[in-house]
mmCIF file of C-alpha atoms in Angstrom:
data_model
loop_
_atom_site.group_PDB
_atom_site.id
_atom_site.type_symbol
_atom_site.label_atom_id
_atom_site.label_comp_id
_atom_site.label_asym_id
_atom_site.label_seq_id
_atom_site.Cartn_x
_atom_site.Cartn_y
_atom_site.Cartn_z
ATOM 1 C CA THR A 19 -2.450 -3.162 -1.816
ATOM 2 C CA GLY A 20 -0.616 -1.030 0.696
ATOM 3 C CA GLY A 21 -0.971 -4.141 2.817
ATOM 4 C CA ALA A 22 2.460 -4.440 4.416
ATOM 5 C CA ARG A 23 2.423 -1.117 6.269
ATOM 6 C CA GLY A 24 -0.073 1.146 8.003
ATOM 7 C CA ILE A 25 -3.764 0.477 8.470
ATOM 8 C CA THR A 26 -4.043 -2.167 5.774
ATOM 9 C CA ALA A 27 -1.222 -4.126 7.404
ATOM 10 C CA LYS A 28 -3.327 -4.234 10.580
ATOM 11 C CA ILE A 29 -6.309 -5.404 8.506
ATOM 12 C CA ALA A 30 -4.159 -8.145 6.922
ATOM 13 C CA ILE A 31 -3.048 -9.378 10.360
ATOM 14 C CA ALA A 32 -6.654 -9.388 11.611
ATOM 15 C CA ILE A 33 -7.823 -11.351 8.547
ATOM 16 C CA ALA A 34 -5.010 -13.880 9.081
ATOM 17 C CA ARG A 35 -5.941 -14.275 12.746
ATOM 18 C CA ARG A 36 -9.596 -14.925 11.933
ATOM 19 C CA PHE A 37 -9.345 -17.037 8.776
ATOM 20 C CA HIS A 38 -5.753 -18.458 8.730
ATOM 21 C CA CYS A 39 -5.650 -17.660 5.021
ATOM 22 C CA LYS A 40 -3.072 -16.931 2.349
ATOM 23 C CA LEU A 41 -2.345 -13.264 1.735
ATOM 24 C CA GLU A 42 -0.503 -11.603 -1.143
ATOM 25 C CA LEU A 43 0.647 -8.112 -0.067
ATOM 26 C CA VAL A 44 1.509 -5.404 -2.589
ATOM 27 C CA GLY A 45 3.403 -2.193 -1.840
ATOM 28 C CA ARG A 46 5.685 0.378 -3.431
ATOM 29 C CA SER A 47 8.558 -0.118 -0.987
ATOM 30 C CA PRO A 48 11.360 -2.434 -2.145
ATOM 31 C CA ALA A 49 11.113 -6.005 -0.909
ATOM 32 C CA PRO A 50 13.246 -6.178 2.259
ATOM 33 C CA GLU A 51 16.176 -8.455 2.931
ATOM 34 C CA LEU A 52 15.348 -11.343 5.244
ATOM 35 C CA THR A 53 17.541 -9.859 7.986
ATOM 36 C CA GLU A 54 18.710 -6.343 8.746
ATOM 37 C CA ASP A 55 22.304 -5.134 8.796
ATOM 38 C CA PRO A 56 23.246 -5.576 12.498
ATOM 39 C CA THR A 57 24.924 -2.154 12.379
ATOM 40 C CA PHE A 58 21.471 -0.585 12.640
ATOM 41 C CA ALA A 59 19.946 -2.948 15.213
ATOM 42 C CA ASN A 60 20.010 -0.463 18.090
ATOM 43 C CA ALA A 61 18.908 2.532 16.023
ATOM 44 C CA LEU A 62 15.159 2.424 16.661
ATOM 45 C CA GLU A 63 14.251 5.966 15.517
ATOM 46 C CA ILE A 64 14.893 7.797 12.269
ATOM 47 C CA THR A 65 17.208 10.332 13.911
ATOM 48 C CA ALA A 66 19.471 7.558 15.205
ATOM 49 C CA LEU A 67 19.465 5.897 11.792
ATOM 50 C CA ARG A 68 20.392 9.161 10.095
ATOM 51 C CA ALA A 69 23.321 9.611 12.505
ATOM 52 C CA LEU A 70 24.655 6.118 11.773
ATOM 53 C CA LEU A 71 24.252 6.573 8.034
ATOM 54 C CA ILE A 72 26.010 9.940 8.126
ATOM 55 C CA ALA A 73 28.883 8.475 10.127
ATOM 56 C CA ARG A 74 29.239 5.641 7.634
ATOM 57 C CA ALA A 75 28.996 7.943 4.622
ATOM 58 C CA ASN A 76 31.629 10.326 5.966
ATOM 59 C CA GLY A 77 34.043 7.449 6.096
ATOM 60 C CA ALA A 78 33.495 6.574 2.457
ATOM 61 C CA GLY A 79 32.667 9.913 0.876
ATOM 62 C CA SER A 80 29.930 12.398 1.716
ATOM 63 C CA THR A 81 26.321 12.140 0.588
ATOM 64 C CA SER A 82 23.332 14.479 0.561
ATOM 65 C CA PRO A 83 20.889 14.973 3.469
ATOM 66 C CA SER A 84 18.012 13.871 1.221
ATOM 67 C CA ALA A 85 19.854 10.642 0.311
ATOM 68 C CA ILE A 86 20.553 9.930 3.990
ATOM 69 C CA ASP A 87 16.909 10.538 4.847
ATOM 70 C CA ALA A 88 15.735 8.263 2.019
ATOM 71 C CA MET A 89 18.021 5.452 3.179
ATOM 72 C CA ALA A 90 16.825 5.818 6.788
ATOM 73 C CA ARG A 91 13.181 5.681 5.705
ATOM 74 C CA GLU A 92 13.836 2.597 3.551
ATOM 75 C CA ILE A 93 15.309 0.808 6.574
ATOM 76 C CA LEU A 94 12.256 1.705 8.677
ATOM 77 C CA ALA A 95 9.910 0.589 5.885
ATOM 78 C CA ALA A 96 11.742 -2.751 5.593
ATOM 79 C CA ARG A 97 11.383 -3.279 9.346
ATOM 80 C CA GLU A 98 7.653 -2.628 9.179
ATOM 81 C CA ILE A 99 7.201 -5.039 6.260
ATOM 82 C CA ARG A 100 9.152 -7.816 8.059
ATOM 83 C CA ALA A 101 7.131 -7.184 11.229
ATOM 84 C CA THR A 102 3.843 -7.473 9.298
ATOM 85 C CA LEU A 103 4.896 -10.745 7.657
ATOM 86 C CA ASP A 104 5.994 -12.138 11.024
ATOM 87 C CA ALA A 105 2.707 -11.085 12.679
ATOM 88 C CA ILE A 106 0.655 -12.745 9.930
ATOM 89 C CA ARG A 107 2.585 -16.005 10.398
ATOM 90 C CA GLU A 108 2.158 -15.811 14.174
ATOM 91 C CA ALA A 109 -1.592 -15.257 13.640
ATOM 92 C CA GLY A 110 -1.851 -18.501 11.686
ATOM 93 C CA GLY A 111 -1.839 -17.166 8.146
ATOM 94 C CA SER A 112 0.773 -17.081 5.404
ATOM 95 C CA ALA A 113 1.862 -14.070 3.392
ATOM 96 C CA ARG A 114 4.232 -12.890 0.704
ATOM 97 C CA TYR A 115 5.243 -9.340 -0.108
ATOM 98 C CA HIS A 116 5.522 -8.030 -3.678
ATOM 99 C CA ALA A 117 7.041 -4.692 -4.684
ATOM 100 C CA VAL A 118 4.731 -3.449 -7.431
ATOM 101 C CA ASP A 119 3.983 0.109 -8.625
ATOM 102 C CA VAL A 120 0.190 -0.069 -8.570
ATOM 103 C CA ARG A 121 -0.021 2.879 -10.999
ATOM 104 C CA ASP A 122 1.536 0.677 -13.687
ATOM 105 C CA ALA A 123 -1.458 -1.128 -15.184
ATOM 106 C CA ASP A 124 0.696 -3.723 -16.966
ATOM 107 C CA LYS A 125 2.696 -4.665 -13.859
ATOM 108 C CA LEU A 126 -0.305 -4.722 -11.517
ATOM 109 C CA GLY A 127 -2.341 -6.646 -14.082
ATOM 110 C CA ALA A 128 0.456 -9.193 -14.521
ATOM 111 C CA PHE A 129 0.612 -9.616 -10.726
ATOM 112 C CA VAL A 130 -3.135 -10.341 -10.532
ATOM 113 C CA ASP A 131 -2.823 -12.825 -13.405
ATOM 114 C CA ALA A 132 0.063 -14.563 -11.593
ATOM 115 C CA VAL A 133 -1.998 -14.893 -8.391
ATOM 116 C CA TYR A 134 -4.835 -16.497 -10.348
ATOM 117 C CA ALA A 135 -2.371 -18.812 -12.129
ATOM 118 C CA GLU A 136 -0.925 -20.006 -8.815
ATOM 119 C CA HIS A 137 -3.976 -20.125 -6.528
ATOM 120 C CA GLY A 138 -6.827 -20.552 -8.985
ATOM 121 C CA ARG A 139 -8.948 -17.881 -7.291
ATOM 122 C CA ILE A 140 -8.940 -14.621 -5.376
ATOM 123 C CA ASP A 141 -11.497 -14.529 -2.576
ATOM 124 C CA GLY A 142 -11.229 -10.869 -1.683
ATOM 125 C CA VAL A 143 -9.304 -7.662 -2.228
ATOM 126 C CA VAL A 144 -8.415 -4.870 0.194
ATOM 127 C CA HIS A 145 -7.177 -1.849 -1.777
ATOM 128 C CA GLY A 146 -5.391 0.473 0.626
ATOM 129 C CA ALA A 147 -2.600 1.930 -1.509
ATOM 130 C CA GLY A 148 -2.319 5.689 -1.199
ATOM 131 C CA LEU A 149 0.053 8.607 -1.615
ATOM 132 C CA ILE A 150 -0.040 12.094 -0.097
ATOM 133 C CA GLU A 151 1.793 15.097 -1.599
ATOM 134 C CA ASP A 152 -0.132 17.944 0.057
ATOM 135 C CA LYS A 153 0.119 21.401 -1.501
ATOM 136 C CA LEU A 154 -2.281 24.229 -2.247
ATOM 137 C CA VAL A 155 -3.686 23.776 -5.730
ATOM 138 C CA HIS A 156 -1.813 26.767 -7.233
ATOM 139 C CA HIS A 157 1.461 25.136 -6.132
ATOM 140 C CA LYS A 158 0.482 21.647 -7.319
ATOM 141 C CA SER A 159 2.025 20.296 -10.536
ATOM 142 C CA THR A 160 0.012 18.098 -12.871
ATOM 143 C CA GLU A 161 2.604 15.333 -12.382
ATOM 144 C CA SER A 162 2.143 15.384 -8.601
ATOM 145 C CA PHE A 163 -1.645 15.433 -8.961
ATOM 146 C CA ALA A 164 -1.455 12.407 -11.262
ATOM 147 C CA ARG A 165 0.776 10.464 -8.855
ATOM 148 C CA VAL A 166 -1.642 10.936 -5.978
ATOM 149 C CA PHE A 167 -4.803 10.354 -8.026
ATOM 150 C CA ASP A 168 -3.547 7.346 -9.987
ATOM 151 C CA THR A 169 -2.162 5.545 -6.924
ATOM 152 C CA LYS A 170 -5.734 5.150 -5.710
ATOM 153 C CA VAL A 171 -7.931 5.349 -8.799
ATOM 154 C CA ALA A 172 -5.956 4.015 -11.763
ATOM 155 C CA SER A 173 -4.906 1.032 -9.647
ATOM 156 C CA ALA A 174 -8.510 0.402 -8.557
ATOM 157 C CA LEU A 175 -9.651 0.395 -12.180
ATOM 158 C CA THR A 176 -6.913 -2.093 -13.059
ATOM 159 C CA LEU A 177 -7.976 -4.367 -10.211
ATOM 160 C CA VAL A 178 -11.638 -4.192 -11.198
ATOM 161 C CA ALA A 179 -10.762 -5.014 -14.822
ATOM 162 C CA LYS A 180 -8.652 -8.015 -13.806
ATOM 163 C CA LEU A 181 -10.758 -9.537 -11.032
ATOM 164 C CA ARG A 182 -13.050 -12.393 -11.970
ATOM 165 C CA ASP A 183 -16.748 -12.397 -11.169
ATOM 166 C CA ASP A 184 -16.337 -14.939 -8.353
ATOM 167 C CA VAL A 185 -14.383 -12.540 -6.099
ATOM 168 C CA ARG A 186 -16.385 -12.425 -2.855
ATOM 169 C CA PHE A 187 -15.574 -8.925 -1.654
ATOM 170 C CA ILE A 188 -13.753 -5.727 -2.602
ATOM 171 C CA ALA A 189 -12.872 -3.223 0.136
ATOM 172 C CA PHE A 190 -11.478 0.198 -0.764
ATOM 173 C CA PHE A 191 -9.741 2.332 1.854
ATOM 174 C CA SER A 192 -10.976 5.798 0.953
ATOM 175 C CA SER A 193 -10.783 8.908 3.152
ATOM 176 C CA VAL A 194 -13.033 11.439 4.837
ATOM 177 C CA SER A 195 -11.291 14.015 2.617
ATOM 178 C CA GLY A 196 -13.231 12.516 -0.286
ATOM 179 C CA ALA A 197 -16.488 13.558 1.402
ATOM 180 C CA PHE A 198 -15.495 16.785 3.130
ATOM 181 C CA GLY A 199 -12.306 17.945 1.411
ATOM 182 C CA ASN A 200 -9.156 19.093 3.205
ATOM 183 C CA LYS A 201 -6.782 22.014 2.770
ATOM 184 C CA GLY A 202 -3.956 21.188 0.397
ATOM 185 C CA GLN A 203 -5.550 17.902 -0.669
ATOM 186 C CA SER A 204 -7.348 18.681 -3.933
ATOM 187 C CA ASP A 205 -5.719 15.597 -5.520
ATOM 188 C CA TYR A 206 -6.219 13.272 -2.557
ATOM 189 C CA ALA A 207 -9.837 14.388 -2.048
ATOM 190 C CA ALA A 208 -10.607 13.914 -5.757
ATOM 191 C CA ALA A 209 -9.055 10.436 -5.724
ATOM 192 C CA ASN A 210 -11.044 9.299 -2.718
ATOM 193 C CA ALA A 211 -14.311 10.765 -4.041
ATOM 194 C CA ALA A 212 -13.711 8.835 -7.251
ATOM 195 C CA LEU A 213 -13.014 5.681 -5.266
ATOM 196 C CA ASP A 214 -16.329 6.089 -3.404
ATOM 197 C CA GLY A 215 -18.111 6.576 -6.723
ATOM 198 C CA LEU A 216 -16.505 3.449 -8.157
ATOM 199 C CA ALA A 217 -17.650 1.464 -5.112
ATOM 200 C CA HIS A 218 -21.249 2.637 -5.638
ATOM 201 C CA GLN A 219 -21.083 1.647 -9.310
ATOM 202 C CA LEU A 220 -19.659 -1.801 -8.526
ATOM 203 C CA ARG A 221 -22.385 -2.516 -5.988
ATOM 204 C CA VAL A 222 -24.893 -2.162 -8.826
ATOM 205 C CA THR A 223 -22.961 -3.853 -11.633
ATOM 206 C CA ARG A 224 -21.158 -6.749 -9.899
ATOM 207 C CA ASN A 225 -22.485 -9.623 -7.853
ATOM 208 C CA THR A 226 -20.049 -9.102 -4.984
ATOM 209 C CA ARG A 227 -19.826 -7.241 -1.700
ATOM 210 C CA VAL A 228 -18.184 -3.826 -2.162
ATOM 211 C CA LEU A 229 -17.218 -1.443 0.614
ATOM 212 C CA SER A 230 -15.482 1.959 0.577
ATOM 213 C CA VAL A 231 -14.214 2.967 4.005
ATOM 214 C CA ASN A 232 -13.907 6.733 4.517
ATOM 215 C CA TRP A 233 -10.899 6.359 6.822
#
């Protein structure tokens, strides 16, 4: 989870290079088109993308700055996902990307069931999904707290409930904020502390290797 972008994407590429295995990557970004609109090919930074999107929008009706920014970030995310999939193939592995909201227990559970139905087993899981919405606690809404907490913890509980006993390893990407805290991260620190606690519990109750990395 979180495996097509960021640190877990790098982990996925390294696993593919070492084991030439099959990887199923899960993220919240929409699945990208196979190729990018050539209009944006030379716009390598978000500012250049925003300028192109604004120019195009002004020709067909105006749009809001937040909508322009969201479109630019979606293009960058799609590029990163395609680059990760290409790097895994070049490393000798194979990979597919799935857009799944990991907070949705039914959808994530159905995805795990589908992987078992197709492959017959899951050898290991790297759970790196995360969300940051930093604010001081007196400015933090319960909805925002739940989004941040559930992205890490509710999804981890779904995975643990769905994984069979023969899974060989589970690796959580936690955070140093779970151990030491961080200003504006009451939700993120709580989520990562809970993830660490879950890892300790699983090491006792399941016959598998469990690791929680305080990244």
